[in-house]
């Protein structure tokens, strides 16, 4: 680190101690001790520091290169806060000898583009180019629901409502959900079909959504004369071309029925969860009582120590009987 930031080892050591003493970083997570064999053949204790420590030191060192590092880091952080992302474009283009995270980046982009809010926004923009589009009508929502059902059917063999109705189960761990927001399953999570899909189904759904959006956007950019009903036919053709099953009807379960079922299951699930939490707390309470009882019992069995007696005082010598004539 001293070489990296062009400073002294003593300066780096000072900053490391301050970072740890101020609890900016936890020592166990950023420092590792290892024995290293030196040129003289002897083994010496060496401390290795992880990347978070190297970055933290860079924010404290006073040197020209450390200043440039902070300027670069501030620029990256600012881009992230404003845009929501920051990328090392050249590294992603070239690959090089570093670990290639490009596939992970693509998967995350697919997931973002396939999010319900993002898809609905893009579909509305594309749909608005139809010659018979009328803003404010329910046709946009109907089309979006149709597209969503067709894509869920292609990925999981069921419509969104059918997925919720068949997989929402109060007796299952987390009510059968595979993903949800926050640490606990809440009522807002249980009526969303995508939350019940497994990893393979989610990946398929994301890919279908992104590929369809790409083709729909390309078609919209060519300014072809297209009506709203044509979009459904275009979606069906797209699914057939990719050899995926095509939903021919609205499915066997309505959205309202699926939502009512999910909420009913959630109420039962929440009650089971509450009872389980109370039982766990009761077990903890009983364990605490047992530990306290054992402690008291062991204290009773300990022998009592006698109180220390005061050391005897200086004894006065006994005097014999007085003889006649003694004064």
PDB file of C-alpha atoms in Angstrom:
ATOM      1  CA  UNK A   1       0.000   0.000   0.000  1.00  0.00           C
ATOM      2  CA  UNK A   2       2.893   2.348   0.708  1.00  0.00           C
ATOM      3  CA  UNK A   3       4.168   1.800  -2.822  1.00  0.00           C
ATOM      4  CA  UNK A   4       0.685   2.159  -4.296  1.00  0.00           C
ATOM      5  CA  UNK A   5      -0.006   5.505  -2.625  1.00  0.00           C
ATOM      6  CA  UNK A   6       3.614   6.668  -2.728  1.00  0.00           C
ATOM      7  CA  UNK A   7       3.983   7.179   1.004  1.00  0.00           C
ATOM      8  CA  UNK A   8       5.831   5.564   3.916  1.00  0.00           C
ATOM      9  CA  UNK A   9       5.050   2.263   5.614  1.00  0.00           C
ATOM     10  CA  UNK A  10       4.787   4.077   8.928  1.00  0.00           C
ATOM     11  CA  UNK A  11       2.120   6.367   7.485  1.00  0.00           C
ATOM     12  CA  UNK A  12       0.124   3.424   6.143  1.00  0.00           C
ATOM     13  CA  UNK A  13       0.394   1.596   9.485  1.00  0.00           C
ATOM     14  CA  UNK A  14      -0.880   4.695  11.290  1.00  0.00           C
ATOM     15  CA  UNK A  15      -3.932   4.928   9.025  1.00  0.00           C
ATOM     16  CA  UNK A  16      -4.623   1.189   9.346  1.00  0.00           C
ATOM     17  CA  UNK A  17      -4.591   1.432  13.147  1.00  0.00           C
ATOM     18  CA  UNK A  18      -6.919   4.444  13.065  1.00  0.00           C
ATOM     19  CA  UNK A  19      -9.328   2.743  10.651  1.00  0.00           C
ATOM     20  CA  UNK A  20      -9.584  -0.284  12.928  1.00  0.00           C
ATOM     21  CA  UNK A  21      -9.737   1.681  16.198  1.00  0.00           C
ATOM     22  CA  UNK A  22     -12.547   3.868  14.804  1.00  0.00           C
ATOM     23  CA  UNK A  23     -14.444   0.705  13.752  1.00  0.00           C
ATOM     24  CA  UNK A  24     -14.634   1.882  10.143  1.00  0.00           C
ATOM     25  CA  UNK A  25     -13.776  -1.714   9.214  1.00  0.00           C
ATOM     26  CA  UNK A  26     -13.791  -4.960  11.179  1.00  0.00           C
ATOM     27  CA  UNK A  27     -10.297  -6.400  11.561  1.00  0.00           C
ATOM     28  CA  UNK A  28     -11.417 -10.019  11.121  1.00  0.00           C
ATOM     29  CA  UNK A  29     -12.919  -9.242   7.709  1.00  0.00           C
ATOM     30  CA  UNK A  30     -10.078  -7.178   6.215  1.00  0.00           C
ATOM     31  CA  UNK A  31      -6.843  -8.477   7.804  1.00  0.00           C
ATOM     32  CA  UNK A  32      -5.354 -11.945   7.399  1.00  0.00           C
ATOM     33  CA  UNK A  33      -2.157 -13.180   9.015  1.00  0.00           C
ATOM     34  CA  UNK A  34       0.117 -15.599   7.146  1.00  0.00           C
ATOM     35  CA  UNK A  35       3.646 -16.991   7.396  1.00  0.00           C
ATOM     36  CA  UNK A  36       5.791 -15.991   4.418  1.00  0.00           C
ATOM     37  CA  UNK A  37       9.225 -17.345   3.515  1.00  0.00           C
ATOM     38  CA  UNK A  38      11.669 -14.511   2.856  1.00  0.00           C
ATOM     39  CA  UNK A  39      14.815 -14.481   0.714  1.00  0.00           C
ATOM     40  CA  UNK A  40      16.920 -15.552   3.700  1.00  0.00           C
ATOM     41  CA  UNK A  41      14.904 -18.754   3.990  1.00  0.00           C
ATOM     42  CA  UNK A  42      13.277 -17.746   7.243  1.00  0.00           C
ATOM     43  CA  UNK A  43       9.527 -17.540   7.755  1.00  0.00           C
ATOM     44  CA  UNK A  44       8.055 -14.283   8.938  1.00  0.00           C
ATOM     45  CA  UNK A  45       4.595 -13.297  10.109  1.00  0.00           C
ATOM     46  CA  UNK A  46       2.970 -11.161   7.391  1.00  0.00           C
ATOM     47  CA  UNK A  47      -0.342  -9.296   7.413  1.00  0.00           C
ATOM     48  CA  UNK A  48      -2.438  -9.179   4.245  1.00  0.00           C
ATOM     49  CA  UNK A  49      -5.164  -6.570   3.737  1.00  0.00           C
ATOM     50  CA  UNK A  50      -8.294  -6.900   1.601  1.00  0.00           C
ATOM     51  CA  UNK A  51      -9.542  -4.379  -0.960  1.00  0.00           C
ATOM     52  CA  UNK A  52     -11.849  -2.468   1.457  1.00  0.00           C
ATOM     53  CA  UNK A  53      -8.847  -1.654   3.658  1.00  0.00           C
ATOM     54  CA  UNK A  54      -6.775  -0.536   0.655  1.00  0.00           C
ATOM     55  CA  UNK A  55      -9.601   1.783  -0.428  1.00  0.00           C
ATOM     56  CA  UNK A  56     -10.093   3.127   3.110  1.00  0.00           C
ATOM     57  CA  UNK A  57      -6.388   3.948   3.392  1.00  0.00           C
ATOM     58  CA  UNK A  58      -6.596   5.755   0.049  1.00  0.00           C
ATOM     59  CA  UNK A  59      -9.156   8.153   1.523  1.00  0.00           C
ATOM     60  CA  UNK A  60      -6.748   9.129   4.322  1.00  0.00           C
ATOM     61  CA  UNK A  61      -3.277   9.258   2.799  1.00  0.00           C
ATOM     62  CA  UNK A  62      -1.965  12.660   1.736  1.00  0.00           C
ATOM     63  CA  UNK A  63      -0.098  12.222  -1.529  1.00  0.00           C
ATOM     64  CA  UNK A  64      -0.545  13.180  -5.150  1.00  0.00           C
ATOM     65  CA  UNK A  65      -1.607   9.729  -6.317  1.00  0.00           C
ATOM     66  CA  UNK A  66      -3.976   9.311  -3.344  1.00  0.00           C
ATOM     67  CA  UNK A  67      -5.613  12.609  -4.285  1.00  0.00           C
ATOM     68  CA  UNK A  68      -6.107  11.395  -7.859  1.00  0.00           C
ATOM     69  CA  UNK A  69      -7.575   8.152  -6.510  1.00  0.00           C
ATOM     70  CA  UNK A  70     -10.113  10.107  -4.446  1.00  0.00           C
ATOM     71  CA  UNK A  71     -11.031  12.246  -7.451  1.00  0.00           C
ATOM     72  CA  UNK A  72     -11.592   9.111  -9.530  1.00  0.00           C
ATOM     73  CA  UNK A  73     -13.608   7.432  -6.751  1.00  0.00           C
ATOM     74  CA  UNK A  74     -15.754  10.544  -6.263  1.00  0.00           C
ATOM     75  CA  UNK A  75     -16.511  10.628  -9.987  1.00  0.00           C
ATOM     76  CA  UNK A  76     -17.554   6.948  -9.955  1.00  0.00           C
ATOM     77  CA  UNK A  77     -19.691   7.419  -6.840  1.00  0.00           C
ATOM     78  CA  UNK A  78     -21.344  10.507  -8.318  1.00  0.00           C
ATOM     79  CA  UNK A  79     -22.188   8.607 -11.503  1.00  0.00           C
ATOM     80  CA  UNK A  80     -23.688   5.788  -9.447  1.00  0.00           C
ATOM     81  CA  UNK A  81     -25.816   8.148  -7.346  1.00  0.00           C
ATOM     82  CA  UNK A  82     -27.115  10.077 -10.372  1.00  0.00           C
ATOM     83  CA  UNK A  83     -27.544   7.272 -12.935  1.00  0.00           C
ATOM     84  CA  UNK A  84     -27.889   4.220 -10.716  1.00  0.00           C
ATOM     85  CA  UNK A  85     -24.898   2.481 -12.314  1.00  0.00           C
ATOM     86  CA  UNK A  86     -21.244   2.925 -13.200  1.00  0.00           C
ATOM     87  CA  UNK A  87     -19.258   0.811 -15.675  1.00  0.00           C
ATOM     88  CA  UNK A  88     -15.641   0.208 -16.609  1.00  0.00           C
ATOM     89  CA  UNK A  89     -16.370   0.220 -20.347  1.00  0.00           C
ATOM     90  CA  UNK A  90     -12.870  -0.636 -21.573  1.00  0.00           C
ATOM     91  CA  UNK A  91     -12.495  -3.539 -19.175  1.00  0.00           C
ATOM     92  CA  UNK A  92     -15.850  -4.994 -20.227  1.00  0.00           C
ATOM     93  CA  UNK A  93     -14.999  -4.567 -23.916  1.00  0.00           C
ATOM     94  CA  UNK A  94     -11.580  -6.166 -23.754  1.00  0.00           C
ATOM     95  CA  UNK A  95     -11.991  -8.849 -21.121  1.00  0.00           C
ATOM     96  CA  UNK A  96      -8.257  -9.240 -20.528  1.00  0.00           C
ATOM     97  CA  UNK A  97      -6.788 -11.463 -17.861  1.00  0.00           C
ATOM     98  CA  UNK A  98      -9.146 -10.253 -15.125  1.00  0.00           C
ATOM     99  CA  UNK A  99     -12.245 -12.125 -14.037  1.00  0.00           C
ATOM    100  CA  UNK A 100     -14.926 -11.529 -16.658  1.00  0.00           C
ATOM    101  CA  UNK A 101     -18.183 -10.378 -15.075  1.00  0.00           C
ATOM    102  CA  UNK A 102     -19.829  -9.570 -18.416  1.00  0.00           C
ATOM    103  CA  UNK A 103     -22.261 -12.509 -18.257  1.00  0.00           C
ATOM    104  CA  UNK A 104     -23.333 -11.445 -14.773  1.00  0.00           C
ATOM    105  CA  UNK A 105     -23.857  -7.903 -16.057  1.00  0.00           C
ATOM    106  CA  UNK A 106     -26.033  -9.165 -18.918  1.00  0.00           C
ATOM    107  CA  UNK A 107     -28.124 -11.274 -16.541  1.00  0.00           C
ATOM    108  CA  UNK A 108     -28.697  -8.311 -14.233  1.00  0.00           C
ATOM    109  CA  UNK A 109     -29.667  -6.096 -17.180  1.00  0.00           C
ATOM    110  CA  UNK A 110     -32.132  -8.744 -18.368  1.00  0.00           C
ATOM    111  CA  UNK A 111     -33.691  -8.867 -14.917  1.00  0.00           C
ATOM    112  CA  UNK A 112     -34.004  -5.077 -14.786  1.00  0.00           C
ATOM    113  CA  UNK A 113     -35.494  -4.822 -18.269  1.00  0.00           C
ATOM    114  CA  UNK A 114     -37.911  -7.632 -17.454  1.00  0.00           C
ATOM    115  CA  UNK A 115     -39.194  -5.991 -14.262  1.00  0.00           C
ATOM    116  CA  UNK A 116     -42.921  -5.364 -14.403  1.00  0.00           C
ATOM    117  CA  UNK A 117     -42.704  -1.572 -14.069  1.00  0.00           C
ATOM    118  CA  UNK A 118     -40.004  -1.297 -16.744  1.00  0.00           C
ATOM    119  CA  UNK A 119     -41.818  -3.571 -19.200  1.00  0.00           C
ATOM    120  CA  UNK A 120     -45.130  -1.779 -18.694  1.00  0.00           C
ATOM    121  CA  UNK A 121     -43.454   1.565 -19.392  1.00  0.00           C
ATOM    122  CA  UNK A 122     -41.821   0.351 -22.621  1.00  0.00           C
ATOM    123  CA  UNK A 123     -44.968  -1.455 -23.782  1.00  0.00           C
ATOM    124  CA  UNK A 124     -47.013   1.714 -23.307  1.00  0.00           C
ATOM    125  CA  UNK A 125     -44.496   3.691 -25.351  1.00  0.00           C
ATOM    126  CA  UNK A 126     -44.513   1.090 -28.142  1.00  0.00           C
ATOM    127  CA  UNK A 127     -48.261   0.607 -27.970  1.00  0.00           C
ATOM    128  CA  UNK A 128     -48.795   4.359 -28.327  1.00  0.00           C
ATOM    129  CA  UNK A 129     -47.464   4.151 -31.893  1.00  0.00           C
ATOM    130  CA  UNK A 130     -50.463   2.060 -32.989  1.00  0.00           C
ATOM    131  CA  UNK A 131     -52.741   3.927 -35.365  1.00  0.00           C
ATOM    132  CA  UNK A 132     -55.878   3.169 -33.306  1.00  0.00           C
ATOM    133  CA  UNK A 133     -54.311   3.895 -29.904  1.00  0.00           C
ATOM    134  CA  UNK A 134     -56.366   6.113 -27.594  1.00  0.00           C
ATOM    135  CA  UNK A 135     -54.697   7.348 -24.435  1.00  0.00           C
ATOM    136  CA  UNK A 136     -56.635   6.708 -21.249  1.00  0.00           C
ATOM    137  CA  UNK A 137     -58.455   3.619 -22.503  1.00  0.00           C
ATOM    138  CA  UNK A 138     -58.183   0.273 -20.743  1.00  0.00           C
ATOM    139  CA  UNK A 139     -56.735  -1.350 -23.848  1.00  0.00           C
ATOM    140  CA  UNK A 140     -53.167  -0.760 -22.691  1.00  0.00           C
ATOM    141  CA  UNK A 141     -53.741  -2.572 -19.402  1.00  0.00           C
ATOM    142  CA  UNK A 142     -55.587  -5.396 -21.142  1.00  0.00           C
ATOM    143  CA  UNK A 143     -52.783  -5.841 -23.636  1.00  0.00           C
ATOM    144  CA  UNK A 144     -50.146  -5.772 -20.917  1.00  0.00           C
ATOM    145  CA  UNK A 145     -52.030  -8.435 -18.923  1.00  0.00           C
ATOM    146  CA  UNK A 146     -52.364 -10.536 -22.089  1.00  0.00           C
ATOM    147  CA  UNK A 147     -48.673 -10.221 -22.871  1.00  0.00           C
ATOM    148  CA  UNK A 148     -47.757 -11.033 -19.271  1.00  0.00           C
ATOM    149  CA  UNK A 149     -49.937 -14.151 -19.259  1.00  0.00           C
ATOM    150  CA  UNK A 150     -48.548 -15.371 -22.574  1.00  0.00           C
ATOM    151  CA  UNK A 151     -44.968 -14.911 -21.361  1.00  0.00           C
ATOM    152  CA  UNK A 152     -45.625 -16.628 -18.025  1.00  0.00           C
ATOM    153  CA  UNK A 153     -47.271 -19.498 -19.893  1.00  0.00           C
ATOM    154  CA  UNK A 154     -44.278 -19.798 -22.216  1.00  0.00           C
ATOM    155  CA  UNK A 155     -41.878 -19.889 -19.245  1.00  0.00           C
ATOM    156  CA  UNK A 156     -43.826 -21.987 -16.721  1.00  0.00           C
ATOM    157  CA  UNK A 157     -46.751 -23.560 -18.586  1.00  0.00           C
ATOM    158  CA  UNK A 158     -49.280 -21.506 -16.592  1.00  0.00           C
ATOM    159  CA  UNK A 159     -50.782 -18.036 -16.658  1.00  0.00           C
ATOM    160  CA  UNK A 160     -49.862 -15.577 -13.915  1.00  0.00           C
ATOM    161  CA  UNK A 161     -53.115 -16.274 -12.047  1.00  0.00           C
ATOM    162  CA  UNK A 162     -52.670 -20.042 -12.361  1.00  0.00           C
ATOM    163  CA  UNK A 163     -49.136 -19.823 -10.958  1.00  0.00           C
ATOM    164  CA  UNK A 164     -50.350 -17.923  -7.896  1.00  0.00           C
ATOM    165  CA  UNK A 165     -53.351 -20.232  -7.357  1.00  0.00           C
ATOM    166  CA  UNK A 166     -51.357 -23.457  -7.647  1.00  0.00           C
ATOM    167  CA  UNK A 167     -48.177 -22.470  -5.821  1.00  0.00           C
ATOM    168  CA  UNK A 168     -49.352 -20.224  -2.978  1.00  0.00           C
ATOM    169  CA  UNK A 169     -49.445 -22.635  -0.034  1.00  0.00           C
ATOM    170  CA  UNK A 170     -49.580 -21.625   3.620  1.00  0.00           C
ATOM    171  CA  UNK A 171     -48.039 -24.960   4.655  1.00  0.00           C
ATOM    172  CA  UNK A 172     -44.885 -24.452   2.590  1.00  0.00           C
ATOM    173  CA  UNK A 173     -41.766 -22.600   3.791  1.00  0.00           C
ATOM    174  CA  UNK A 174     -42.167 -18.912   2.915  1.00  0.00           C
ATOM    175  CA  UNK A 175     -45.603 -19.814   1.522  1.00  0.00           C
ATOM    176  CA  UNK A 176     -43.972 -21.286  -1.589  1.00  0.00           C
ATOM    177  CA  UNK A 177     -42.370 -18.011  -2.664  1.00  0.00           C
ATOM    178  CA  UNK A 178     -38.856 -18.151  -4.106  1.00  0.00           C
ATOM    179  CA  UNK A 179     -38.198 -14.408  -3.989  1.00  0.00           C
ATOM    180  CA  UNK A 180     -39.628 -11.371  -2.193  1.00  0.00           C
ATOM    181  CA  UNK A 181     -38.658  -7.929  -0.981  1.00  0.00           C
ATOM    182  CA  UNK A 182     -37.121  -7.487   2.455  1.00  0.00           C
ATOM    183  CA  UNK A 183     -36.428 -10.152   5.044  1.00  0.00           C
ATOM    184  CA  UNK A 184     -39.989 -11.401   5.673  1.00  0.00           C
ATOM    185  CA  UNK A 185     -42.745 -12.472   3.311  1.00  0.00           C
ATOM    186  CA  UNK A 186     -45.465  -9.814   3.406  1.00  0.00           C
ATOM    187  CA  UNK A 187     -48.968  -9.674   1.989  1.00  0.00           C
ATOM    188  CA  UNK A 188     -47.836  -7.417  -0.850  1.00  0.00           C
ATOM    189  CA  UNK A 189     -45.545 -10.200  -2.146  1.00  0.00           C
ATOM    190  CA  UNK A 190     -47.962 -13.113  -2.388  1.00  0.00           C
ATOM    191  CA  UNK A 191     -50.114 -12.058  -5.368  1.00  0.00           C
ATOM    192  CA  UNK A 192     -47.167 -11.594  -7.777  1.00  0.00           C
ATOM    193  CA  UNK A 193     -46.700 -14.632 -10.015  1.00  0.00           C
ATOM    194  CA  UNK A 194     -43.017 -14.001 -10.672  1.00  0.00           C
ATOM    195  CA  UNK A 195     -42.285 -14.443  -6.955  1.00  0.00           C
ATOM    196  CA  UNK A 196     -43.187 -18.152  -7.244  1.00  0.00           C
ATOM    197  CA  UNK A 197     -40.985 -19.015 -10.229  1.00  0.00           C
ATOM    198  CA  UNK A 198     -37.840 -21.082  -9.812  1.00  0.00           C
ATOM    199  CA  UNK A 199     -34.430 -19.990 -11.081  1.00  0.00           C
ATOM    200  CA  UNK A 200     -34.794 -21.622 -14.505  1.00  0.00           C
ATOM    201  CA  UNK A 201     -38.281 -20.219 -15.050  1.00  0.00           C
ATOM    202  CA  UNK A 202     -37.195 -16.710 -14.062  1.00  0.00           C
ATOM    203  CA  UNK A 203     -34.254 -16.851 -16.464  1.00  0.00           C
ATOM    204  CA  UNK A 204     -36.538 -18.039 -19.288  1.00  0.00           C
ATOM    205  CA  UNK A 205     -39.115 -15.332 -18.543  1.00  0.00           C
ATOM    206  CA  UNK A 206     -36.463 -12.613 -18.458  1.00  0.00           C
ATOM    207  CA  UNK A 207     -34.991 -13.758 -21.777  1.00  0.00           C
ATOM    208  CA  UNK A 208     -38.418 -13.935 -23.436  1.00  0.00           C
ATOM    209  CA  UNK A 209     -39.313 -10.452 -22.222  1.00  0.00           C
ATOM    210  CA  UNK A 210     -36.049  -8.867 -23.339  1.00  0.00           C
ATOM    211  CA  UNK A 211     -36.072 -10.543 -26.772  1.00  0.00           C
ATOM    212  CA  UNK A 212     -39.668  -9.532 -27.398  1.00  0.00           C
ATOM    213  CA  UNK A 213     -38.993  -5.938 -26.358  1.00  0.00           C
ATOM    214  CA  UNK A 214     -35.990  -5.781 -28.685  1.00  0.00           C
ATOM    215  CA  UNK A 215     -38.051  -6.959 -31.657  1.00  0.00           C
ATOM    216  CA  UNK A 216     -41.024  -4.766 -30.757  1.00  0.00           C
ATOM    217  CA  UNK A 217     -38.804  -1.689 -30.401  1.00  0.00           C
ATOM    218  CA  UNK A 218     -37.118  -2.426 -33.731  1.00  0.00           C
ATOM    219  CA  UNK A 219     -40.489  -2.791 -35.414  1.00  0.00           C
ATOM    220  CA  UNK A 220     -41.762   0.425 -33.826  1.00  0.00           C
ATOM    221  CA  UNK A 221     -38.686   2.358 -34.972  1.00  0.00           C
ATOM    222  CA  UNK A 222     -39.488   1.489 -38.588  1.00  0.00           C
ATOM    223  CA  UNK A 223     -42.782   3.367 -38.204  1.00  0.00           C
ATOM    224  CA  UNK A 224     -44.857   0.597 -39.746  1.00  0.00           C
ATOM    225  CA  UNK A 225     -48.612   1.075 -39.856  1.00  0.00           C
ATOM    226  CA  UNK A 226     -49.763  -1.307 -37.109  1.00  0.00           C
ATOM    227  CA  UNK A 227     -52.937  -1.582 -35.068  1.00  0.00           C
ATOM    228  CA  UNK A 228     -53.291  -2.685 -31.430  1.00  0.00           C
ATOM    229  CA  UNK A 229     -54.612  -6.155 -32.251  1.00  0.00           C
ATOM    230  CA  UNK A 230     -51.559  -6.743 -34.435  1.00  0.00           C
ATOM    231  CA  UNK A 231     -49.319  -6.717 -31.346  1.00  0.00           C
ATOM    232  CA  UNK A 232     -50.943  -9.856 -29.929  1.00  0.00           C
ATOM    233  CA  UNK A 233     -50.434 -11.682 -33.218  1.00  0.00           C
ATOM    234  CA  UNK A 234     -46.846 -10.449 -33.297  1.00  0.00           C
ATOM    235  CA  UNK A 235     -46.261 -11.832 -29.784  1.00  0.00           C
ATOM    236  CA  UNK A 236     -47.747 -15.224 -30.706  1.00  0.00           C
ATOM    237  CA  UNK A 237     -45.536 -15.429 -33.794  1.00  0.00           C
ATOM    238  CA  UNK A 238     -42.495 -14.488 -31.742  1.00  0.00           C
ATOM    239  CA  UNK A 239     -43.202 -17.295 -29.253  1.00  0.00           C
ATOM    240  CA  UNK A 240     -43.776 -19.850 -32.012  1.00  0.00           C
ATOM    241  CA  UNK A 241     -40.564 -18.817 -33.756  1.00  0.00           C
ATOM    242  CA  UNK A 242     -38.652 -19.435 -30.531  1.00  0.00           C
ATOM    243  CA  UNK A 243     -40.400 -22.833 -30.168  1.00  0.00           C
ATOM    244  CA  UNK A 244     -42.194 -21.900 -26.965  1.00  0.00           C
ATOM    245  CA  UNK A 245     -45.789 -22.819 -26.017  1.00  0.00           C
ATOM    246  CA  UNK A 246     -48.411 -20.234 -26.972  1.00  0.00           C
ATOM    247  CA  UNK A 247     -51.365 -19.465 -24.719  1.00  0.00           C
ATOM    248  CA  UNK A 248     -54.574 -19.672 -26.728  1.00  0.00           C
ATOM    249  CA  UNK A 249     -57.058 -18.431 -24.107  1.00  0.00           C
ATOM    250  CA  UNK A 250     -57.241 -16.403 -20.902  1.00  0.00           C
ATOM    251  CA  UNK A 251     -56.468 -19.381 -18.678  1.00  0.00           C
ATOM    252  CA  UNK A 252     -58.621 -21.275 -16.198  1.00  0.00           C
ATOM    253  CA  UNK A 253     -58.287 -18.903 -13.217  1.00  0.00           C
ATOM    254  CA  UNK A 254     -59.088 -15.203 -12.996  1.00  0.00           C
ATOM    255  CA  UNK A 255     -56.809 -12.613 -11.462  1.00  0.00           C
ATOM    256  CA  UNK A 256     -59.316 -11.820  -8.691  1.00  0.00           C
ATOM    257  CA  UNK A 257     -59.690 -15.487  -7.715  1.00  0.00           C
ATOM    258  CA  UNK A 258     -55.921 -15.956  -7.603  1.00  0.00           C
ATOM    259  CA  UNK A 259     -55.439 -12.834  -5.502  1.00  0.00           C
ATOM    260  CA  UNK A 260     -58.171 -13.861  -3.060  1.00  0.00           C
ATOM    261  CA  UNK A 261     -56.603 -17.316  -2.713  1.00  0.00           C
ATOM    262  CA  UNK A 262     -53.139 -15.845  -2.138  1.00  0.00           C
ATOM    263  CA  UNK A 263     -54.420 -13.501   0.575  1.00  0.00           C
ATOM    264  CA  UNK A 264     -56.329 -16.337   2.244  1.00  0.00           C
ATOM    265  CA  UNK A 265     -53.192 -18.474   2.262  1.00  0.00           C
ATOM    266  CA  UNK A 266     -51.156 -15.565   3.584  1.00  0.00           C
ATOM    267  CA  UNK A 267     -53.503 -15.075   6.541  1.00  0.00           C
ATOM    268  CA  UNK A 268     -53.071 -18.747   7.458  1.00  0.00           C
ATOM    269  CA  UNK A 269     -49.315 -18.548   6.864  1.00  0.00           C
ATOM    270  CA  UNK A 270     -48.972 -15.415   9.014  1.00  0.00           C
ATOM    271  CA  UNK A 271     -50.880 -17.114  11.849  1.00  0.00           C
ATOM    272  CA  UNK A 272     -48.628 -20.189  11.662  1.00  0.00           C
ATOM    273  CA  UNK A 273     -45.580 -17.926  11.647  1.00  0.00           C
ATOM    274  CA  UNK A 274     -46.863 -16.008  14.684  1.00  0.00           C
ATOM    275  CA  UNK A 275     -47.521 -19.206  16.639  1.00  0.00           C
ATOM    276  CA  UNK A 276     -44.093 -20.564  15.717  1.00  0.00           C
ATOM    277  CA  UNK A 277     -42.437 -17.351  16.894  1.00  0.00           C
ATOM    278  CA  UNK A 278     -44.358 -17.481  20.189  1.00  0.00           C
ATOM    279  CA  UNK A 279     -43.393 -21.131  20.696  1.00  0.00           C
ATOM    280  CA  UNK A 280     -39.755 -20.305  20.033  1.00  0.00           C
ATOM    281  CA  UNK A 281     -39.902 -17.449  22.523  1.00  0.00           C
ATOM    282  CA  UNK A 282     -41.549 -19.773  25.069  1.00  0.00           C
ATOM    283  CA  UNK A 283     -38.782 -22.344  24.613  1.00  0.00           C
ATOM    284  CA  UNK A 284     -36.195 -19.636  25.127  1.00  0.00           C
ATOM    285  CA  UNK A 285     -37.980 -18.499  28.291  1.00  0.00           C
ATOM    286  CA  UNK A 286     -38.073 -22.059  29.660  1.00  0.00           C
ATOM    287  CA  UNK A 287     -34.390 -22.553  28.865  1.00  0.00           C
ATOM    288  CA  UNK A 288     -33.554 -19.355  30.737  1.00  0.00           C
ATOM    289  CA  UNK A 289     -35.548 -20.560  33.767  1.00  0.00           C
ATOM    290  CA  UNK A 290     -33.735 -23.898  33.739  1.00  0.00           C
ATOM    291  CA  UNK A 291     -30.362 -22.192  33.581  1.00  0.00           C
ATOM    292  CA  UNK A 292     -31.335 -19.923  36.474  1.00  0.00           C
ATOM    293  CA  UNK A 293     -32.546 -22.915  38.514  1.00  0.00           C
ATOM    294  CA  UNK A 294     -29.279 -24.770  37.907  1.00  0.00           C
ATOM    295  CA  UNK A 295     -27.309 -21.724  38.985  1.00  0.00           C
ATOM    296  CA  UNK A 296     -29.301 -21.383  42.225  1.00  0.00           C
ATOM    297  CA  UNK A 297     -29.016 -25.112  42.919  1.00  0.00           C
ATOM    298  CA  UNK A 298     -25.249 -25.083  42.474  1.00  0.00           C
ATOM    299  CA  UNK A 299     -24.980 -22.080  44.778  1.00  0.00           C
ATOM    300  CA  UNK A 300     -26.958 -23.884  47.508  1.00  0.00           C
ATOM    301  CA  UNK A 301     -24.676 -26.921  47.309  1.00  0.00           C
ATOM    302  CA  UNK A 302     -21.503 -24.899  47.824  1.00  0.00           C
ATOM    303  CA  UNK A 303     -20.114 -25.260  51.424  1.00  0.00           C
ATOM    304  CA  UNK A 304     -20.593 -22.190  53.577  1.00  0.00           C
ATOM    305  CA  UNK A 305     -17.387 -20.694  54.874  1.00  0.00           C
ATOM    306  CA  UNK A 306     -17.163 -19.921  58.598  1.00  0.00           C
ATOM    307  CA  UNK A 307     -16.763 -16.355  59.551  1.00  0.00           C
ATOM    308  CA  UNK A 308     -13.201 -15.600  60.457  1.00  0.00           C
ATOM    309  CA  UNK A 309     -12.753 -15.056  64.163  1.00  0.00           C
ATOM    310  CA  UNK A 310     -10.918 -12.100  65.533  1.00  0.00           C
ATOM    311  CA  UNK A 311      -7.385 -12.909  66.573  1.00  0.00           C
ATOM    312  CA  UNK A 312      -7.135 -13.311  70.323  1.00  0.00           C
ATOM    313  CA  UNK A 313      -5.896 -10.263  72.165  1.00  0.00           C
ATOM    314  CA  UNK A 314      -2.826 -10.194  74.395  1.00  0.00           C
ATOM    315  CA  UNK A 315      -3.536 -12.284  77.494  1.00  0.00           C
ATOM    316  CA  UNK A 316      -2.792 -10.833  80.880  1.00  0.00           C
ATOM    317  CA  UNK A 317      -0.525 -12.974  83.037  1.00  0.00           C
ATOM    318  CA  UNK A 318      -2.236 -14.705  85.956  1.00  0.00           C
ATOM    319  CA  UNK A 319      -1.214 -13.495  89.362  1.00  0.00           C
ATOM    320  CA  UNK A 320      -0.769 -15.894  92.211  1.00  0.00           C
ATOM    321  CA  UNK A 321      -2.322 -15.451  95.657  1.00  0.00           C
ATOM    322  CA  UNK A 322      -1.013 -12.565  97.651  1.00  0.00           C
ATOM    323  CA  UNK A 323       1.246 -13.483 100.463  1.00  0.00           C
ATOM    324  CA  UNK A 324       0.869 -12.044 103.901  1.00  0.00           C
ATOM    325  CA  UNK A 325       2.777  -8.894 104.128  1.00  0.00           C
ATOM    326  CA  UNK A 326       2.595  -8.099 100.404  1.00  0.00           C
ATOM    327  CA  UNK A 327       1.661  -4.602  99.619  1.00  0.00           C
TER     328      UNK A 327
END
